[in-house]
Amino acid sequence: MSAWSATVLTLFPEMFPGPLGQSLSGKAMDNGTWSLETLDIRGFTSDKHASVDDTPFGGGPGMVMRADVVDAALREARDDSADDRALIYLTPRGRPITQTRVRALAEGPGVVLLCGRYEGIDQRVIDEWEPEELSIGDFVLSGGEPAALTLIDACVRLLPGVMGSDASPEEESFEGGLLEYPHYTRPREWHDREVPDVLLSGHHEKIEAWRRAEAEMVTKERRPDLWAAYHAARKRTGPR
Ligand code: ADE
């Protein structure tokens, strides 16, 4: 099987690999666990002014990326009919990315990511290609690139071998429907703050119960949406 791969269509290819060249994802790229390719959308203009964008029909602020230019870049990215990687457009209008979706993408062959700039992309090229539209949150970035970096990071850390043997994705935030419990390490006392006694007890069941209670407390307090979903799931399947 070939390695997981990401192709990013962007007006700013120099933003890549950026943080993905560091740390765990950087090492995993060096050892061939995954690969990254960028396609510079500016290379697909056809007029002599090399314009990638134009003013919006109907008026209003900003510029809109041209359908013909984005289409040419997409055709290049998609020229292999055997390529069944997910085609994703990063936009604040998209569905929120979830850990469940990230897991599925990490288990597949990879992603082709379309990054928009300015006010967006001409809707007709979106309608024609029907990419999955995803958002990284209810806030607006100046472009899709940081969102693409974020999505790739979330996928790559789940690839086999990337997090190392001591990592446990099952225990972290969202995997069990809850935010994660807090962590502590040495020194035992710092600035008059102590490590919770139970964590020093060596009593694994008590530690697990404490961690679960902490995870439930923080989820209930900070994320009523996750808390409600967690409860609904527990009603269906019973407590673990
Ligand atoms: N582009 C601009 N804002 C974005 C967001 N919140 N998510 C994904 N892509 C974006």
PDB file of C-alpha atoms and ligand atoms in Angstrom:
ATOM      1  CA  MET A   1       0.000   0.000   0.000  1.00  0.00           C
ATOM      2  CA  SER A   2       1.311   3.477  -0.794  1.00  0.00           C
ATOM      3  CA  ALA A   3       1.764   6.045   1.976  1.00  0.00           C
ATOM      4  CA  TRP A   4      -0.962   8.424   3.088  1.00  0.00           C
ATOM      5  CA  SER A   5      -0.684  11.607   1.029  1.00  0.00           C
ATOM      6  CA  ALA A   6      -1.965  15.166   1.039  1.00  0.00           C
ATOM      7  CA  THR A   7      -2.138  17.499  -1.968  1.00  0.00           C
ATOM      8  CA  VAL A   8      -2.856  21.140  -1.129  1.00  0.00           C
ATOM      9  CA  LEU A   9      -4.154  23.614  -3.728  1.00  0.00           C
ATOM     10  CA  THR A  10      -3.184  27.064  -2.554  1.00  0.00           C
ATOM     11  CA  LEU A  11      -2.090  30.554  -3.593  1.00  0.00           C
ATOM     12  CA  PHE A  12       0.543  30.366  -0.837  1.00  0.00           C
ATOM     13  CA  PRO A  13       2.549  27.145  -1.278  1.00  0.00           C
ATOM     14  CA  GLU A  14       5.370  28.615   0.849  1.00  0.00           C
ATOM     15  CA  MET A  15       3.128  28.163   3.910  1.00  0.00           C
ATOM     16  CA  PHE A  16       3.741  24.388   3.580  1.00  0.00           C
ATOM     17  CA  PRO A  17       4.955  22.167   5.156  1.00  0.00           C
ATOM     18  CA  GLY A  18       5.421  24.882   7.855  1.00  0.00           C
ATOM     19  CA  PRO A  19       4.719  23.302  11.247  1.00  0.00           C
ATOM     20  CA  LEU A  20       4.103  19.920   9.595  1.00  0.00           C
ATOM     21  CA  GLY A  21       7.849  19.706   8.866  1.00  0.00           C
ATOM     22  CA  GLN A  22       8.565  19.676  12.631  1.00  0.00           C
ATOM     23  CA  SER A  23       8.160  17.242  15.478  1.00  0.00           C
ATOM     24  CA  LEU A  24       6.171  14.026  15.010  1.00  0.00           C
ATOM     25  CA  SER A  25       4.656  14.918  11.627  1.00  0.00           C
ATOM     26  CA  GLY A  26       8.059  16.062  10.299  1.00  0.00           C
ATOM     27  CA  LYS A  27       9.726  12.810  11.356  1.00  0.00           C
ATOM     28  CA  ALA A  28       6.885  10.789   9.877  1.00  0.00           C
ATOM     29  CA  MET A  29       7.237  12.703   6.596  1.00  0.00           C
ATOM     30  CA  ASP A  30      11.016  12.064   6.594  1.00  0.00           C
ATOM     31  CA  ASN A  31      10.515   8.336   7.109  1.00  0.00           C
ATOM     32  CA  GLY A  32       7.901   8.050   4.371  1.00  0.00           C
ATOM     33  CA  THR A  33       4.795   7.452   6.512  1.00  0.00           C
ATOM     34  CA  TRP A  34       3.087  10.279   4.634  1.00  0.00           C
ATOM     35  CA  SER A  35       3.842  12.780   1.887  1.00  0.00           C
ATOM     36  CA  LEU A  36       2.822  16.330   1.049  1.00  0.00           C
ATOM     37  CA  GLU A  37       2.534  18.061  -2.314  1.00  0.00           C
ATOM     38  CA  THR A  38       1.427  21.628  -3.017  1.00  0.00           C
ATOM     39  CA  LEU A  39      -0.102  22.936  -6.225  1.00  0.00           C
ATOM     40  CA  ASP A  40       0.219  26.692  -6.746  1.00  0.00           C
ATOM     41  CA  ILE A  41      -3.176  27.873  -7.994  1.00  0.00           C
ATOM     42  CA  ARG A  42      -1.461  30.898  -9.559  1.00  0.00           C
ATOM     43  CA  GLY A  43       0.170  28.541 -12.034  1.00  0.00           C
ATOM     44  CA  PHE A  44      -3.221  27.800 -13.611  1.00  0.00           C
ATOM     45  CA  THR A  45      -4.193  31.245 -14.891  1.00  0.00           C
ATOM     46  CA  SER A  46      -4.812  31.565 -18.601  1.00  0.00           C
ATOM     47  CA  ASP A  47      -4.982  35.328 -19.276  1.00  0.00           C
ATOM     48  CA  LYS A  48      -1.863  37.470 -19.716  1.00  0.00           C
ATOM     49  CA  HIS A  49      -2.406  39.293 -16.402  1.00  0.00           C
ATOM     50  CA  ALA A  50      -2.329  35.977 -14.514  1.00  0.00           C
ATOM     51  CA  SER A  51      -5.367  37.014 -12.489  1.00  0.00           C
ATOM     52  CA  VAL A  52      -6.678  34.425 -10.064  1.00  0.00           C
ATOM     53  CA  ASP A  53      -9.454  36.614  -8.689  1.00  0.00           C
ATOM     54  CA  ASP A  54     -11.953  39.273  -9.671  1.00  0.00           C
ATOM     55  CA  THR A  55     -14.571  41.547  -8.111  1.00  0.00           C
ATOM     56  CA  PRO A  56     -17.834  39.917  -6.980  1.00  0.00           C
ATOM     57  CA  PHE A  57     -20.941  40.098  -9.170  1.00  0.00           C
ATOM     58  CA  GLY A  58     -23.613  41.938  -7.176  1.00  0.00           C
ATOM     59  CA  GLY A  59     -20.991  44.160  -5.580  1.00  0.00           C
ATOM     60  CA  GLY A  60     -19.545  44.079  -2.109  1.00  0.00           C
ATOM     61  CA  PRO A  61     -16.081  44.045  -0.605  1.00  0.00           C
ATOM     62  CA  GLY A  62     -13.119  41.874  -1.502  1.00  0.00           C
ATOM     63  CA  MET A  63     -12.262  39.586  -4.366  1.00  0.00           C
ATOM     64  CA  VAL A  64     -13.518  36.188  -5.498  1.00  0.00           C
ATOM     65  CA  MET A  65     -11.282  33.409  -6.856  1.00  0.00           C
ATOM     66  CA  ARG A  66     -12.136  32.608 -10.479  1.00  0.00           C
ATOM     67  CA  ALA A  67     -13.927  29.354 -11.313  1.00  0.00           C
ATOM     68  CA  ASP A  68     -11.797  28.627 -14.422  1.00  0.00           C
ATOM     69  CA  VAL A  69      -8.494  28.988 -12.564  1.00  0.00           C
ATOM     70  CA  VAL A  70      -9.558  26.846  -9.603  1.00  0.00           C
ATOM     71  CA  ASP A  71     -11.040  24.273 -12.005  1.00  0.00           C
ATOM     72  CA  ALA A  72      -7.742  23.954 -13.902  1.00  0.00           C
ATOM     73  CA  ALA A  73      -5.877  23.382 -10.620  1.00  0.00           C
ATOM     74  CA  LEU A  74      -8.437  20.764  -9.539  1.00  0.00           C
ATOM     75  CA  ARG A  75      -8.149  18.941 -12.869  1.00  0.00           C
ATOM     76  CA  GLU A  76      -4.388  18.736 -12.416  1.00  0.00           C
ATOM     77  CA  ALA A  77      -4.773  17.479  -8.820  1.00  0.00           C
ATOM     78  CA  ARG A  78      -7.346  14.930  -9.915  1.00  0.00           C
ATOM     79  CA  ASP A  79      -5.762  13.695 -13.169  1.00  0.00           C
ATOM     80  CA  ASP A  80      -5.337  10.124 -11.893  1.00  0.00           C
ATOM     81  CA  SER A  81      -8.686   8.304 -12.010  1.00  0.00           C
ATOM     82  CA  ALA A  82      -7.390   5.753  -9.509  1.00  0.00           C
ATOM     83  CA  ASP A  83      -6.909   8.531  -6.927  1.00  0.00           C
ATOM     84  CA  ASP A  84      -9.779   8.130  -4.466  1.00  0.00           C
ATOM     85  CA  ARG A  85      -8.532  10.529  -1.825  1.00  0.00           C
ATOM     86  CA  ALA A  86     -11.190  12.756  -0.243  1.00  0.00           C
ATOM     87  CA  LEU A  87     -11.571  16.150  -1.947  1.00  0.00           C
ATOM     88  CA  ILE A  88     -12.079  18.821   0.719  1.00  0.00           C
ATOM     89  CA  TYR A  89     -12.651  22.577   0.534  1.00  0.00           C
ATOM     90  CA  LEU A  90     -11.704  24.382   3.750  1.00  0.00           C
ATOM     91  CA  THR A  91     -14.241  27.112   4.437  1.00  0.00           C
ATOM     92  CA  PRO A  92     -15.994  28.650   7.450  1.00  0.00           C
ATOM     93  CA  ARG A  93     -19.240  27.657   5.662  1.00  0.00           C
ATOM     94  CA  GLY A  94     -18.342  23.979   5.961  1.00  0.00           C
ATOM     95  CA  ARG A  95     -19.479  21.389   8.472  1.00  0.00           C
ATOM     96  CA  PRO A  96     -17.325  21.399  11.603  1.00  0.00           C
ATOM     97  CA  ILE A  97     -14.451  18.884  11.478  1.00  0.00           C
ATOM     98  CA  THR A  98     -14.809  16.191  14.140  1.00  0.00           C
ATOM     99  CA  GLN A  99     -12.394  13.626  15.534  1.00  0.00           C
ATOM    100  CA  THR A 100     -14.620  10.941  13.971  1.00  0.00           C
ATOM    101  CA  ARG A 101     -14.138  12.445  10.499  1.00  0.00           C
ATOM    102  CA  VAL A 102     -10.396  12.885  11.126  1.00  0.00           C
ATOM    103  CA  ARG A 103     -10.101   9.194  12.073  1.00  0.00           C
ATOM    104  CA  ALA A 104     -11.882   8.116   8.885  1.00  0.00           C
ATOM    105  CA  LEU A 105      -9.662  10.370   6.744  1.00  0.00           C
ATOM    106  CA  ALA A 106      -6.524   9.004   8.444  1.00  0.00           C
ATOM    107  CA  GLU A 107      -7.676   5.462   7.661  1.00  0.00           C
ATOM    108  CA  GLY A 108      -8.149   6.312   3.964  1.00  0.00           C
ATOM    109  CA  PRO A 109      -5.546   7.007   1.240  1.00  0.00           C
ATOM    110  CA  GLY A 110      -5.209  10.736   1.986  1.00  0.00           C
ATOM    111  CA  VAL A 111      -6.718  14.118   1.140  1.00  0.00           C
ATOM    112  CA  VAL A 112      -6.796  16.744  -1.606  1.00  0.00           C
ATOM    113  CA  LEU A 113      -7.344  20.104   0.078  1.00  0.00           C
ATOM    114  CA  LEU A 114      -8.567  23.252  -1.636  1.00  0.00           C
ATOM    115  CA  CYS A 115      -7.683  26.500   0.171  1.00  0.00           C
ATOM    116  CA  GLY A 116      -9.565  29.690  -0.603  1.00  0.00           C
ATOM    117  CA  ARG A 117      -8.411  33.250  -0.091  1.00  0.00           C
ATOM    118  CA  TYR A 118     -10.089  36.624  -0.313  1.00  0.00           C
ATOM    119  CA  GLU A 119     -13.857  36.462   0.061  1.00  0.00           C
ATOM    120  CA  GLY A 120     -14.052  32.937  -1.282  1.00  0.00           C
ATOM    121  CA  ILE A 121     -14.260  30.937  -4.484  1.00  0.00           C
ATOM    122  CA  ASP A 122     -16.803  31.295  -7.317  1.00  0.00           C
ATOM    123  CA  GLN A 123     -19.665  29.013  -6.247  1.00  0.00           C
ATOM    124  CA  ARG A 124     -19.947  27.376  -9.686  1.00  0.00           C
ATOM    125  CA  VAL A 125     -16.658  25.509  -9.376  1.00  0.00           C
ATOM    126  CA  ILE A 126     -17.739  24.298  -5.929  1.00  0.00           C
ATOM    127  CA  ASP A 127     -21.070  23.114  -7.384  1.00  0.00           C
ATOM    128  CA  GLU A 128     -19.267  21.359 -10.234  1.00  0.00           C
ATOM    129  CA  TRP A 129     -16.671  19.471  -8.146  1.00  0.00           C
ATOM    130  CA  GLU A 130     -18.815  18.998  -5.021  1.00  0.00           C
ATOM    131  CA  PRO A 131     -15.941  18.862  -2.540  1.00  0.00           C
ATOM    132  CA  GLU A 132     -16.712  18.039   1.066  1.00  0.00           C
ATOM    133  CA  GLU A 133     -16.823  21.464   2.753  1.00  0.00           C
ATOM    134  CA  LEU A 134     -15.222  21.502   6.198  1.00  0.00           C
ATOM    135  CA  SER A 135     -14.574  24.199   8.818  1.00  0.00           C
ATOM    136  CA  ILE A 136     -12.163  24.159  11.758  1.00  0.00           C
ATOM    137  CA  GLY A 137     -14.424  26.314  13.919  1.00  0.00           C
ATOM    138  CA  ASP A 138     -16.843  29.204  14.163  1.00  0.00           C
ATOM    139  CA  PHE A 139     -14.327  31.927  13.404  1.00  0.00           C
ATOM    140  CA  VAL A 140     -12.929  33.322  10.173  1.00  0.00           C
ATOM    141  CA  LEU A 141      -9.328  32.863   9.055  1.00  0.00           C
ATOM    142  CA  SER A 142      -7.769  34.973   6.306  1.00  0.00           C
ATOM    143  CA  GLY A 143      -7.559  31.830   4.193  1.00  0.00           C
ATOM    144  CA  GLY A 144      -7.939  28.071   4.242  1.00  0.00           C
ATOM    145  CA  GLU A 145      -4.191  27.346   4.655  1.00  0.00           C
ATOM    146  CA  PRO A 146      -4.029  27.270   8.481  1.00  0.00           C
ATOM    147  CA  ALA A 147      -7.145  25.080   8.401  1.00  0.00           C
ATOM    148  CA  ALA A 148      -5.452  22.697   5.928  1.00  0.00           C
ATOM    149  CA  LEU A 149      -2.352  22.527   8.173  1.00  0.00           C
ATOM    150  CA  THR A 150      -4.640  21.793  11.124  1.00  0.00           C
ATOM    151  CA  LEU A 151      -6.564  19.039   9.360  1.00  0.00           C
ATOM    152  CA  ILE A 152      -3.401  17.342   8.054  1.00  0.00           C
ATOM    153  CA  ASP A 153      -1.812  17.489  11.523  1.00  0.00           C
ATOM    154  CA  ALA A 154      -4.860  15.859  13.100  1.00  0.00           C
ATOM    155  CA  CYS A 155      -4.803  13.046  10.495  1.00  0.00           C
ATOM    156  CA  VAL A 156      -1.042  12.425  10.444  1.00  0.00           C
ATOM    157  CA  ARG A 157      -0.721  11.912  14.201  1.00  0.00           C
ATOM    158  CA  LEU A 158      -3.179   9.002  13.861  1.00  0.00           C
ATOM    159  CA  LEU A 159      -1.186   7.218  11.130  1.00  0.00           C
ATOM    160  CA  PRO A 160       0.364   3.923  12.262  1.00  0.00           C
ATOM    161  CA  GLY A 161       3.639   4.482  14.156  1.00  0.00           C
ATOM    162  CA  VAL A 162       3.449   8.284  14.314  1.00  0.00           C
ATOM    163  CA  MET A 163       2.500   8.872  17.946  1.00  0.00           C
ATOM    164  CA  GLY A 164       4.823   6.174  19.265  1.00  0.00           C
ATOM    165  CA  SER A 165       3.967   3.188  21.402  1.00  0.00           C
ATOM    166  CA  ASP A 166       3.236   5.098  24.606  1.00  0.00           C
ATOM    167  CA  ALA A 167       0.447   7.187  23.123  1.00  0.00           C
ATOM    168  CA  SER A 168      -3.171   6.239  23.672  1.00  0.00           C
ATOM    169  CA  PRO A 169      -5.643   7.928  21.346  1.00  0.00           C
ATOM    170  CA  GLU A 170      -8.524   6.169  23.124  1.00  0.00           C
ATOM    171  CA  GLU A 171      -7.911   8.208  26.267  1.00  0.00           C
ATOM    172  CA  GLU A 172      -7.628  11.657  24.812  1.00  0.00           C
ATOM    173  CA  SER A 173     -10.223  14.372  24.374  1.00  0.00           C
ATOM    174  CA  PHE A 174     -13.242  13.494  22.152  1.00  0.00           C
ATOM    175  CA  GLU A 175     -12.348   9.829  21.656  1.00  0.00           C
ATOM    176  CA  GLY A 176     -14.654   8.719  24.462  1.00  0.00           C
ATOM    177  CA  GLY A 177     -17.066  11.616  23.921  1.00  0.00           C
ATOM    178  CA  LEU A 178     -15.508  13.563  26.802  1.00  0.00           C
ATOM    179  CA  LEU A 179     -12.780  16.177  27.178  1.00  0.00           C
ATOM    180  CA  GLU A 180      -9.628  14.803  28.746  1.00  0.00           C
ATOM    181  CA  TYR A 181      -8.774  14.646  32.462  1.00  0.00           C
ATOM    182  CA  PRO A 182      -5.896  16.841  33.774  1.00  0.00           C
ATOM    183  CA  HIS A 183      -2.263  15.637  33.869  1.00  0.00           C
ATOM    184  CA  TYR A 184       0.494  16.042  36.459  1.00  0.00           C
ATOM    185  CA  THR A 185       4.202  15.188  36.677  1.00  0.00           C
ATOM    186  CA  ARG A 186       7.181  15.876  38.960  1.00  0.00           C
ATOM    187  CA  PRO A 187       7.868  17.802  41.114  1.00  0.00           C
ATOM    188  CA  ARG A 188       5.184  16.637  43.559  1.00  0.00           C
ATOM    189  CA  GLU A 189       4.907  20.103  45.049  1.00  0.00           C
ATOM    190  CA  TRP A 190       5.215  23.280  43.032  1.00  0.00           C
ATOM    191  CA  HIS A 191       4.285  26.844  44.097  1.00  0.00           C
ATOM    192  CA  ASP A 192       2.388  25.349  47.066  1.00  0.00           C
ATOM    193  CA  ARG A 193       0.255  23.321  44.678  1.00  0.00           C
ATOM    194  CA  GLU A 194       0.084  19.608  45.223  1.00  0.00           C
ATOM    195  CA  VAL A 195      -0.581  16.708  42.931  1.00  0.00           C
ATOM    196  CA  PRO A 196      -3.985  15.117  43.769  1.00  0.00           C
ATOM    197  CA  ASP A 197      -3.346  12.347  46.351  1.00  0.00           C
ATOM    198  CA  VAL A 198      -5.206   9.704  44.403  1.00  0.00           C
ATOM    199  CA  LEU A 199      -2.643   9.863  41.586  1.00  0.00           C
ATOM    200  CA  LEU A 200       0.115   8.926  44.061  1.00  0.00           C
ATOM    201  CA  SER A 201      -1.887   6.075  45.599  1.00  0.00           C
ATOM    202  CA  GLY A 202      -0.960   3.420  43.054  1.00  0.00           C
ATOM    203  CA  HIS A 203      -4.611   2.306  43.182  1.00  0.00           C
ATOM    204  CA  HIS A 204      -5.484   1.912  39.497  1.00  0.00           C
ATOM    205  CA  GLU A 205      -9.247   1.617  39.861  1.00  0.00           C
ATOM    206  CA  LYS A 206      -9.432   4.714  42.043  1.00  0.00           C
ATOM    207  CA  ILE A 207      -7.223   6.611  39.614  1.00  0.00           C
ATOM    208  CA  GLU A 208      -9.436   5.623  36.726  1.00  0.00           C
ATOM    209  CA  ALA A 209     -12.585   6.646  38.607  1.00  0.00           C
ATOM    210  CA  TRP A 210     -11.023  10.004  39.538  1.00  0.00           C
ATOM    211  CA  ARG A 211      -9.970  10.663  35.940  1.00  0.00           C
ATOM    212  CA  ARG A 212     -13.418   9.804  34.647  1.00  0.00           C
ATOM    213  CA  ALA A 213     -15.065  12.131  37.202  1.00  0.00           C
ATOM    214  CA  GLU A 214     -12.681  14.953  36.217  1.00  0.00           C
ATOM    215  CA  ALA A 215     -13.356  14.358  32.510  1.00  0.00           C
ATOM    216  CA  GLU A 216     -17.098  14.430  33.106  1.00  0.00           C
ATOM    217  CA  MET A 217     -16.858  17.585  35.227  1.00  0.00           C
ATOM    218  CA  VAL A 218     -14.839  19.570  32.694  1.00  0.00           C
ATOM    219  CA  THR A 219     -17.022  18.413  29.789  1.00  0.00           C
ATOM    220  CA  LYS A 220     -20.240  19.332  31.604  1.00  0.00           C
ATOM    221  CA  GLU A 221     -18.837  22.748  32.533  1.00  0.00           C
ATOM    222  CA  ARG A 222     -17.229  23.730  29.229  1.00  0.00           C
ATOM    223  CA  ARG A 223     -19.052  21.787  26.546  1.00  0.00           C
ATOM    224  CA  PRO A 224     -22.746  21.291  27.221  1.00  0.00           C
ATOM    225  CA  ASP A 225     -23.077  20.128  23.588  1.00  0.00           C
ATOM    226  CA  LEU A 226     -20.608  17.244  24.072  1.00  0.00           C
ATOM    227  CA  TRP A 227     -22.096  16.465  27.481  1.00  0.00           C
ATOM    228  CA  ALA A 228     -25.588  16.085  26.036  1.00  0.00           C
ATOM    229  CA  ALA A 229     -24.315  13.820  23.238  1.00  0.00           C
ATOM    230  CA  TYR A 230     -22.316  11.737  25.736  1.00  0.00           C
ATOM    231  CA  HIS A 231     -25.432  11.230  27.863  1.00  0.00           C
ATOM    232  CA  ALA A 232     -27.594  10.343  24.888  1.00  0.00           C
ATOM    233  CA  ALA A 233     -25.001   7.721  23.814  1.00  0.00           C
ATOM    234  CA  ARG A 234     -24.814   6.281  27.335  1.00  0.00           C
ATOM    235  CA  LYS A 235     -28.592   5.959  27.473  1.00  0.00           C
ATOM    236  CA  ARG A 236     -28.470   3.955  24.236  1.00  0.00           C
ATOM    237  CA  THR A 237     -25.562   1.657  25.091  1.00  0.00           C
ATOM    238  CA  GLY A 238     -25.449   1.731  28.903  1.00  0.00           C
ATOM    239  CA  PRO A 239     -22.495   2.920  31.036  1.00  0.00           C
ATOM    240  CA  ARG A 240     -19.106   1.455  30.245  1.00  0.00           C
TER     241      ARG A 240
HETATM  242  N1  ADE B   1     -11.159  29.518   5.925  1.00  0.00           N
HETATM  243  C1  ADE B   1     -11.425  30.651   6.594  1.00  0.00           C
HETATM  244  N2  ADE B   1     -11.922  30.384   7.806  1.00  0.00           N
HETATM  245  C2  ADE B   1     -11.972  29.020   7.923  1.00  0.00           C
HETATM  246  C3  ADE B   1     -12.403  28.133   8.930  1.00  0.00           C
HETATM  247  N3  ADE B   1     -12.887  28.567  10.098  1.00  0.00           N
HETATM  248  N4  ADE B   1     -12.325  26.819   8.688  1.00  0.00           N
HETATM  249  C4  ADE B   1     -11.853  26.365   7.517  1.00  0.00           C
HETATM  250  N5  ADE B   1     -11.436  27.150   6.523  1.00  0.00           N
HETATM  251  C5  ADE B   1     -11.482  28.485   6.720  1.00  0.00           C
END
